[in-house]
Coordinates of C-alpha atoms and ligand atoms in Angstrom, one line a residue:
M1 CA 89.1 -99.9 -73.8
S2 CA 87.6 -103.5 -74.0
T3 CA 88.6 -106.5 -76.1
V4 CA 86.3 -109.6 -76.8
L5 CA 87.0 -113.0 -77.9
I6 CA 84.9 -114.2 -80.5
T7 CA 85.3 -118.3 -81.1
S8 CA 81.8 -119.0 -82.0
R9 CA 81.6 -119.8 -85.5
V10 CA 78.6 -117.8 -86.5
V11 CA 79.0 -114.6 -84.7
G12 CA 80.6 -111.8 -86.7
T13 CA 80.0 -114.1 -90.4
T14 CA 77.0 -115.1 -90.4
V15 CA 75.4 -112.8 -88.2
T16 CA 77.4 -109.2 -87.8
R17 CA 75.1 -107.0 -85.8
P18 CA 76.8 -108.1 -82.9
L19 CA 79.8 -107.0 -83.6
E20 CA 77.8 -103.7 -84.9
M21 CA 76.8 -103.6 -81.3
L22 CA 80.2 -103.9 -79.7
R23 CA 81.6 -101.2 -81.7
A24 CA 79.8 -99.2 -80.5
A25 CA 80.0 -100.1 -77.3
N26 CA 83.7 -99.1 -77.4
I27 CA 84.9 -102.6 -77.3
T28 CA 87.8 -104.1 -79.4
I29 CA 87.5 -107.2 -81.2
A30 CA 90.6 -109.3 -81.0
K31 CA 91.6 -111.4 -83.7
N32 CA 91.0 -115.0 -84.1
P33 CA 93.0 -116.8 -85.7
H34 CA 91.2 -120.1 -86.4
L35 CA 88.1 -118.8 -87.5
N36 CA 87.8 -120.3 -90.9
A37 CA 89.3 -123.3 -89.6
G38 CA 85.4 -125.1 -89.1
Q39 CA 86.2 -126.7 -85.9
N40 CA 85.7 -125.6 -82.5
L41 CA 88.5 -124.3 -80.6
T42 CA 90.4 -126.5 -78.2
E43 CA 92.0 -125.9 -75.1
D44 CA 95.6 -125.8 -76.5
Q45 CA 94.0 -122.9 -79.4
L46 CA 92.4 -121.1 -76.6
I47 CA 95.1 -120.7 -74.1
P48 CA 97.2 -118.6 -76.2
L49 CA 94.9 -116.2 -77.3
I50 CA 93.2 -115.7 -73.9
K51 CA 95.7 -113.2 -72.5
G52 CA 94.4 -109.5 -72.1
I53 CA 91.0 -110.1 -73.3
D54 CA 88.2 -108.8 -71.3
G55 CA 85.4 -111.0 -72.7
I56 CA 84.8 -113.5 -74.6
I57 CA 81.6 -115.2 -76.8
V58 CA 82.0 -118.7 -77.6
G59 CA 79.9 -122.0 -79.7
E60 CA 81.0 -125.6 -78.7
D61 CA 84.6 -124.6 -78.1
D62 CA 86.6 -125.6 -74.9
V63 CA 86.8 -123.0 -72.4
T64 CA 88.4 -125.8 -69.7
R65 CA 89.9 -125.1 -66.4
K66 CA 93.3 -124.4 -67.9
V67 CA 91.6 -121.6 -70.0
I68 CA 90.0 -119.8 -67.6
E69 CA 93.6 -119.8 -65.5
A70 CA 95.6 -118.5 -68.2
A71 CA 93.5 -115.5 -68.3
D72 CA 94.8 -112.2 -66.8
C73 CA 91.6 -109.8 -66.9
L74 CA 89.0 -112.3 -68.0
R75 CA 85.4 -111.0 -66.6
V76 CA 82.7 -112.8 -69.2
I77 CA 82.2 -115.7 -71.2
A78 CA 79.3 -115.6 -72.8
K79 CA 77.8 -118.7 -74.4
N80 CA 76.3 -118.0 -78.0
G81 CA 74.0 -120.7 -77.1
V82 CA 72.1 -122.7 -73.8
G83 CA 74.5 -125.8 -72.9
V84 CA 77.0 -124.5 -70.7
N85 CA 79.0 -127.6 -70.4
Q86 CA 81.6 -127.1 -72.1
I87 CA 82.5 -124.5 -69.8
D88 CA 83.9 -124.8 -66.7
V89 CA 81.6 -122.8 -65.0
R90 CA 82.9 -123.9 -61.4
A91 CA 86.3 -122.5 -62.3
A92 CA 85.1 -119.7 -64.0
T93 CA 83.3 -119.2 -60.2
E94 CA 86.5 -119.5 -58.3
R95 CA 88.1 -116.2 -60.3
G96 CA 85.6 -114.4 -60.3
I97 CA 84.8 -114.7 -64.0
L98 CA 80.6 -114.4 -65.4
V99 CA 79.4 -117.2 -68.0
T100 CA 76.4 -116.1 -69.4
N101 CA 74.1 -117.9 -72.2
T102 CA 71.0 -117.4 -74.1
P103 CA 68.1 -119.4 -72.8
G104 CA 65.4 -119.2 -74.9
A105 CA 66.9 -118.0 -78.1
N106 CA 67.1 -121.0 -79.9
S107 CA 64.3 -122.7 -78.7
N108 CA 61.8 -122.6 -81.8
A109 CA 65.2 -124.0 -83.9
V110 CA 65.6 -126.8 -81.7
A111 CA 61.3 -127.5 -81.8
D112 CA 61.0 -127.3 -85.3
L113 CA 64.2 -130.1 -85.4
T114 CA 62.8 -131.8 -83.3
F115 CA 59.7 -132.2 -85.7
G116 CA 62.2 -132.5 -88.4
L117 CA 63.6 -135.3 -87.2
M118 CA 60.6 -137.6 -85.7
L119 CA 59.0 -137.0 -89.3
A120 CA 61.7 -138.0 -90.8
V121 CA 62.6 -141.7 -89.0
A122 CA 59.4 -141.8 -88.7
R123 CA 58.2 -141.8 -92.6
R124 CA 61.8 -142.8 -93.5
I125 CA 61.9 -139.9 -95.2
P126 CA 66.2 -139.6 -96.1
F127 CA 66.2 -142.8 -97.2
S128 CA 63.6 -142.3 -99.6
H129 CA 65.5 -139.3 -100.5
N130 CA 68.9 -141.1 -101.1
A131 CA 66.6 -143.9 -102.6
T132 CA 65.0 -141.6 -105.1
R133 CA 69.0 -139.4 -106.2
Q134 CA 70.0 -143.1 -106.5
G135 CA 66.9 -143.2 -109.6
R136 CA 65.2 -145.8 -107.6
W137 CA 61.8 -146.0 -106.3
D138 CA 61.3 -148.1 -103.3
K139 CA 58.8 -147.4 -101.3
F140 CA 59.0 -147.1 -97.0
I141 CA 56.5 -148.1 -94.6
G142 CA 56.7 -145.8 -91.9
A143 CA 54.8 -144.4 -88.8
E144 CA 52.3 -141.5 -88.1
L145 CA 52.9 -138.5 -85.9
W146 CA 49.2 -138.2 -85.6
R147 CA 47.6 -138.2 -82.5
K148 CA 50.1 -140.4 -81.0
T149 CA 52.0 -140.2 -77.3
L150 CA 54.8 -137.8 -77.0
G151 CA 57.2 -138.3 -74.2
I152 CA 59.6 -134.9 -73.5
V153 CA 62.4 -135.2 -70.9
G154 CA 63.5 -131.6 -70.0
V155 CA 59.8 -129.0 -70.1
G156 CA 62.6 -126.5 -70.3
H157 CA 62.5 -124.1 -73.1
I158 CA 62.6 -126.3 -75.9
G159 CA 60.8 -129.2 -74.3
K160 CA 57.9 -127.0 -73.6
G161 CA 57.9 -125.2 -77.7
V162 CA 58.0 -129.5 -78.2
A163 CA 54.9 -129.6 -76.3
R164 CA 53.4 -126.4 -78.2
R165 CA 54.0 -127.9 -81.4
A166 CA 52.9 -131.6 -80.6
R167 CA 49.2 -130.2 -80.2
G168 CA 49.3 -129.7 -83.9
F169 CA 49.6 -133.2 -84.2
E170 CA 47.1 -133.9 -81.5
M171 CA 48.9 -136.2 -79.7
K172 CA 49.0 -137.1 -76.2
I173 CA 51.3 -135.1 -74.1
L174 CA 53.5 -136.6 -71.5
G175 CA 56.2 -134.9 -69.8
Y176 CA 59.2 -135.7 -66.8
D177 CA 61.5 -132.8 -65.2
I178 CA 62.7 -132.0 -62.2
V179 CA 61.0 -128.5 -61.9
P180 CA 57.6 -129.0 -63.2
D181 CA 55.6 -126.1 -64.3
E182 CA 51.8 -126.7 -64.2
E183 CA 50.3 -123.4 -65.4
F184 CA 52.2 -124.2 -68.3
A185 CA 51.3 -128.0 -68.5
C186 CA 47.5 -127.1 -67.8
Q187 CA 48.0 -124.7 -70.9
V188 CA 49.1 -127.6 -73.7
G189 CA 47.6 -130.5 -71.7
L190 CA 50.9 -131.9 -71.1
T191 CA 50.9 -134.6 -68.3
Y192 CA 53.6 -134.8 -65.9
V193 CA 54.8 -138.6 -65.5
A194 CA 57.9 -140.2 -63.9
L195 CA 60.5 -140.6 -66.5
E196 CA 60.1 -144.9 -66.7
T197 CA 56.7 -144.0 -67.4
I198 CA 57.6 -142.0 -70.1
F199 CA 59.6 -144.7 -71.8
R200 CA 57.0 -147.3 -70.8
E201 CA 54.2 -145.2 -72.8
A202 CA 55.2 -143.0 -75.1
D203 CA 55.7 -143.7 -79.6
F204 CA 57.8 -140.6 -79.5
V205 CA 60.6 -139.6 -77.1
T206 CA 62.7 -136.3 -77.1
L207 CA 65.6 -135.6 -74.7
H208 CA 65.9 -131.9 -73.6
V209 CA 67.3 -131.8 -70.6
P210 CA 71.0 -130.1 -70.3
L211 CA 74.3 -132.2 -70.0
L212 CA 74.4 -131.9 -66.1
P213 CA 76.2 -134.1 -63.8
S214 CA 73.0 -135.2 -62.8
T215 CA 71.8 -135.9 -66.2
E216 CA 75.2 -137.0 -67.7
G217 CA 73.5 -141.5 -68.1
L218 CA 69.9 -140.0 -67.2
V219 CA 68.6 -142.2 -69.9
T220 CA 70.1 -145.8 -68.8
R221 CA 69.9 -148.5 -71.4
A222 CA 67.2 -150.0 -68.7
H223 CA 64.9 -147.7 -70.1
L224 CA 65.9 -148.3 -73.8
G225 CA 65.2 -151.7 -72.9
M226 CA 61.2 -150.3 -71.6
M227 CA 60.2 -148.6 -75.0
K228 CA 57.5 -150.0 -77.4
R229 CA 59.2 -152.0 -80.4
T230 CA 57.6 -148.9 -82.5
A231 CA 58.6 -146.4 -81.0
Y232 CA 61.0 -143.6 -81.6
L233 CA 64.5 -142.2 -79.5
V234 CA 64.9 -138.2 -80.3
N235 CA 68.1 -136.1 -79.1
V236 CA 68.2 -132.9 -80.0
A237 CA 70.3 -132.3 -76.6
R238 CA 73.4 -133.6 -75.8
G239 CA 75.6 -136.9 -76.2
G240 CA 75.8 -137.2 -72.8
V241 CA 72.5 -137.8 -72.0
V242 CA 71.7 -141.1 -73.5
S243 CA 75.1 -143.5 -74.6
S244 CA 75.9 -144.1 -77.9
A245 CA 76.7 -147.1 -76.9
D246 CA 73.4 -148.0 -75.3
V247 CA 71.5 -146.7 -78.1
Y248 CA 73.1 -148.8 -80.5
D249 CA 72.4 -152.3 -78.6
A250 CA 68.8 -151.6 -78.5
L251 CA 68.7 -150.7 -81.7
V252 CA 70.3 -153.7 -82.7
K253 CA 68.7 -155.7 -80.6
K254 CA 65.1 -153.9 -82.6
E255 CA 64.2 -152.9 -78.8
L256 CA 62.5 -149.7 -80.5
A257 CA 62.0 -149.0 -84.3
G258 CA 64.7 -146.2 -84.6
A259 CA 66.2 -143.1 -83.6
A260 CA 66.9 -139.7 -84.6
L261 CA 70.4 -137.9 -83.2
D262 CA 72.0 -134.4 -83.5
V263 CA 74.1 -134.9 -80.2
F264 CA 76.7 -137.4 -79.4
E265 CA 79.6 -138.0 -76.5
Q266 CA 82.3 -137.5 -79.8
E267 CA 81.2 -134.7 -82.5
P268 CA 82.0 -135.1 -85.1
P269 CA 80.8 -139.4 -83.6
V270 CA 83.7 -140.2 -86.9
G271 CA 84.0 -144.0 -86.1
N272 CA 80.9 -144.3 -84.5
P273 CA 79.1 -147.5 -85.0
L274 CA 75.6 -146.0 -84.9
L275 CA 76.9 -144.7 -88.2
T276 CA 76.4 -148.2 -89.6
L277 CA 72.3 -149.0 -88.5
D278 CA 69.7 -147.9 -90.7
N279 CA 67.2 -147.2 -88.3
I280 CA 68.4 -143.8 -87.4
V281 CA 68.7 -140.9 -88.8
T282 CA 71.5 -138.1 -88.0
T283 CA 72.0 -134.3 -88.3
S284 CA 75.2 -132.3 -87.3
H285 CA 74.3 -130.8 -84.6
I286 CA 72.2 -128.0 -86.4
G287 CA 69.3 -127.8 -83.9
A288 CA 70.6 -123.8 -83.4
F289 CA 71.5 -123.0 -86.6
T290 CA 68.9 -121.3 -88.0
T291 CA 69.3 -117.7 -89.0
E292 CA 66.5 -116.7 -86.9
S293 CA 68.2 -118.0 -83.7
M294 CA 71.6 -117.4 -84.7
E295 CA 70.4 -113.4 -84.9
N296 CA 68.9 -113.8 -81.0
M297 CA 71.7 -115.8 -79.9
G298 CA 74.4 -113.5 -81.6
Q299 CA 72.8 -110.3 -80.2
T300 CA 71.8 -111.7 -77.1
A301 CA 75.6 -112.9 -76.4
A302 CA 76.9 -110.0 -77.5
Q303 CA 74.9 -108.1 -74.9
S304 CA 75.6 -109.5 -72.5
V305 CA 79.0 -109.2 -72.4
I306 CA 78.6 -105.5 -73.2
D307 CA 76.4 -105.8 -69.8
V308 CA 79.3 -107.2 -67.9
L309 CA 82.3 -105.0 -69.1
A310 CA 80.0 -102.1 -68.4
G311 CA 79.4 -102.8 -65.0
R312 CA 75.6 -104.3 -65.3
W313 CA 73.7 -107.1 -64.7
P314 CA 73.3 -109.3 -67.9
A315 CA 70.1 -110.6 -68.6
F316 CA 71.0 -114.3 -68.2
P317 CA 73.9 -115.2 -65.8
V318 CA 74.8 -118.8 -65.4
N319 CA 76.4 -118.5 -62.0
P320 CA 75.4 -115.1 -60.5
E321 CA 76.8 -115.8 -57.4
V322 CA 80.2 -113.5 -58.5
F323 CA 78.4 -110.7 -59.9
G324 CA 79.9 -108.1 -58.1
K325 CA 83.3 -109.5 -57.6
S326 CA 84.8 -109.3 -61.0
Ligands
LIG1 N1 71.2 -129.4 -80.8 C1 71.1 -128.4 -80.7 O1 72.0 -127.6 -81.3 C2 70.7 -127.5 -79.3 C3 70.4 -126.3 -79.0 C4 70.6 -125.8 -78.0 C5 69.9 -126.6 -76.7 N2 70.5 -128.0 -77.6 C6 70.2 -128.9 -75.3 O2 69.0 -128.1 -75.2 C7 69.4 -128.0 -73.7 C8 67.7 -127.7 -73.2 O3 68.0 -126.4 -73.2 P1 66.6 -125.7 -73.1 O4 67.1 -124.1 -73.7 O5 65.4 -126.5 -73.3 O6 67.1 -125.7 -71.3 P2 66.0 -125.3 -70.3 O7 67.5 -124.5 -68.8 O8 64.9 -124.2 -70.2 O9 65.3 -126.6 -69.9 C9 66.3 -127.8 -69.0 C10 65.3 -128.2 -68.5 O10 65.3 -129.4 -68.2 C11 65.2 -129.7 -66.9 N3 66.3 -130.4 -66.1 C12 67.6 -130.5 -65.8 N4 67.9 -131.1 -64.9 C13 66.8 -132.5 -65.1 C14 66.8 -133.4 -64.2 N5 68.2 -134.2 -63.9 N6 65.9 -134.2 -64.4 C15 64.5 -133.8 -65.7 N7 64.8 -132.4 -65.8 C16 65.8 -131.6 -65.8 C17 65.1 -128.1 -66.2 O11 64.2 -128.3 -65.0 C18 64.2 -127.8 -66.7 O12 62.9 -127.7 -67.3 C19 70.3 -127.3 -73.5 O13 71.0 -127.2 -72.3 C20 71.2 -128.1 -75.0 O14 72.2 -128.6 -73.6 C21 70.7 -128.4 -78.1

């Protein structure tokens, strides 16, 4: 009988169907003593839990090389989500451990939030909300999305979802991606351009690339300096794609009108000077946190574990080269 450890904070709590799926497949669920701590698990917390575990379903927990090397029978690391930057995929591959994720399962949730953040920062919704609650009736002048230019950096599952929504606002849609999808571009009226063109021409720039060695710092201070002073930056991808310090500097110098950030290099961003600015809107990495997305992700992650432990090919392998070795 196989044993699975679940460290994702929503699988088994907010959504329970994945537990039923695992139990129906005769898989034992190991006790996670940190379940109610409300924090991602650190390397030190994971190492003592990983022995005797065949599969693990993780959220944003630190599945480092040390954790992977401490495992004695681990065969699958299933990310309950898309970004696998918190997992040492190379170390897993070396050990013949398959890593899986859930592409597309949360793209509607994140694309919705992207529009929520664009509207929130451009129309200053949180500021008006706070003022009204404090008994004031202030007026906040904002900017419209209607027929503006949107620049999407990373036109994958989420970037495409954002592009589809942008059609409703009759936006001019620019995209940047290393793997352009011309058929999709035709369908939604998206034009692929250089990264610099996005920053020079867009009224709203939104980031949707994964955090990889090739995308860390993809958006430089120089790119931010190219933006229109009336433009807004949205980051719901990962903190490292653009540096907080660069965004802070550009915002303080009013080189752009504002930024909306769901993600930071350090989370939670305690002490980050960005939080002191009045031209930003922040959320707490909630991009994927909708009921629908949680269900989709949890079931996809559980099915991946079930498949790998039964010797079947999972739907979304991140390092398919190891399958057959484990
Ligand atoms: N805020 C949140 O809660 C949240 C939730 C889900 C995903 N995310 C982030 O969003 C990212 C994207 O998710 P997705 O489902 O759209 O992934 P995806 O793999 O479908 O799309 C990523 C796109 O980025 C492109 N890309 C990769 N490297 C690039 C580069 N160097 N330059 C330009 N384009 C490049 C790829 O070709 C692909 O089209 C995830 O990796 C994750 O980090 C955040």
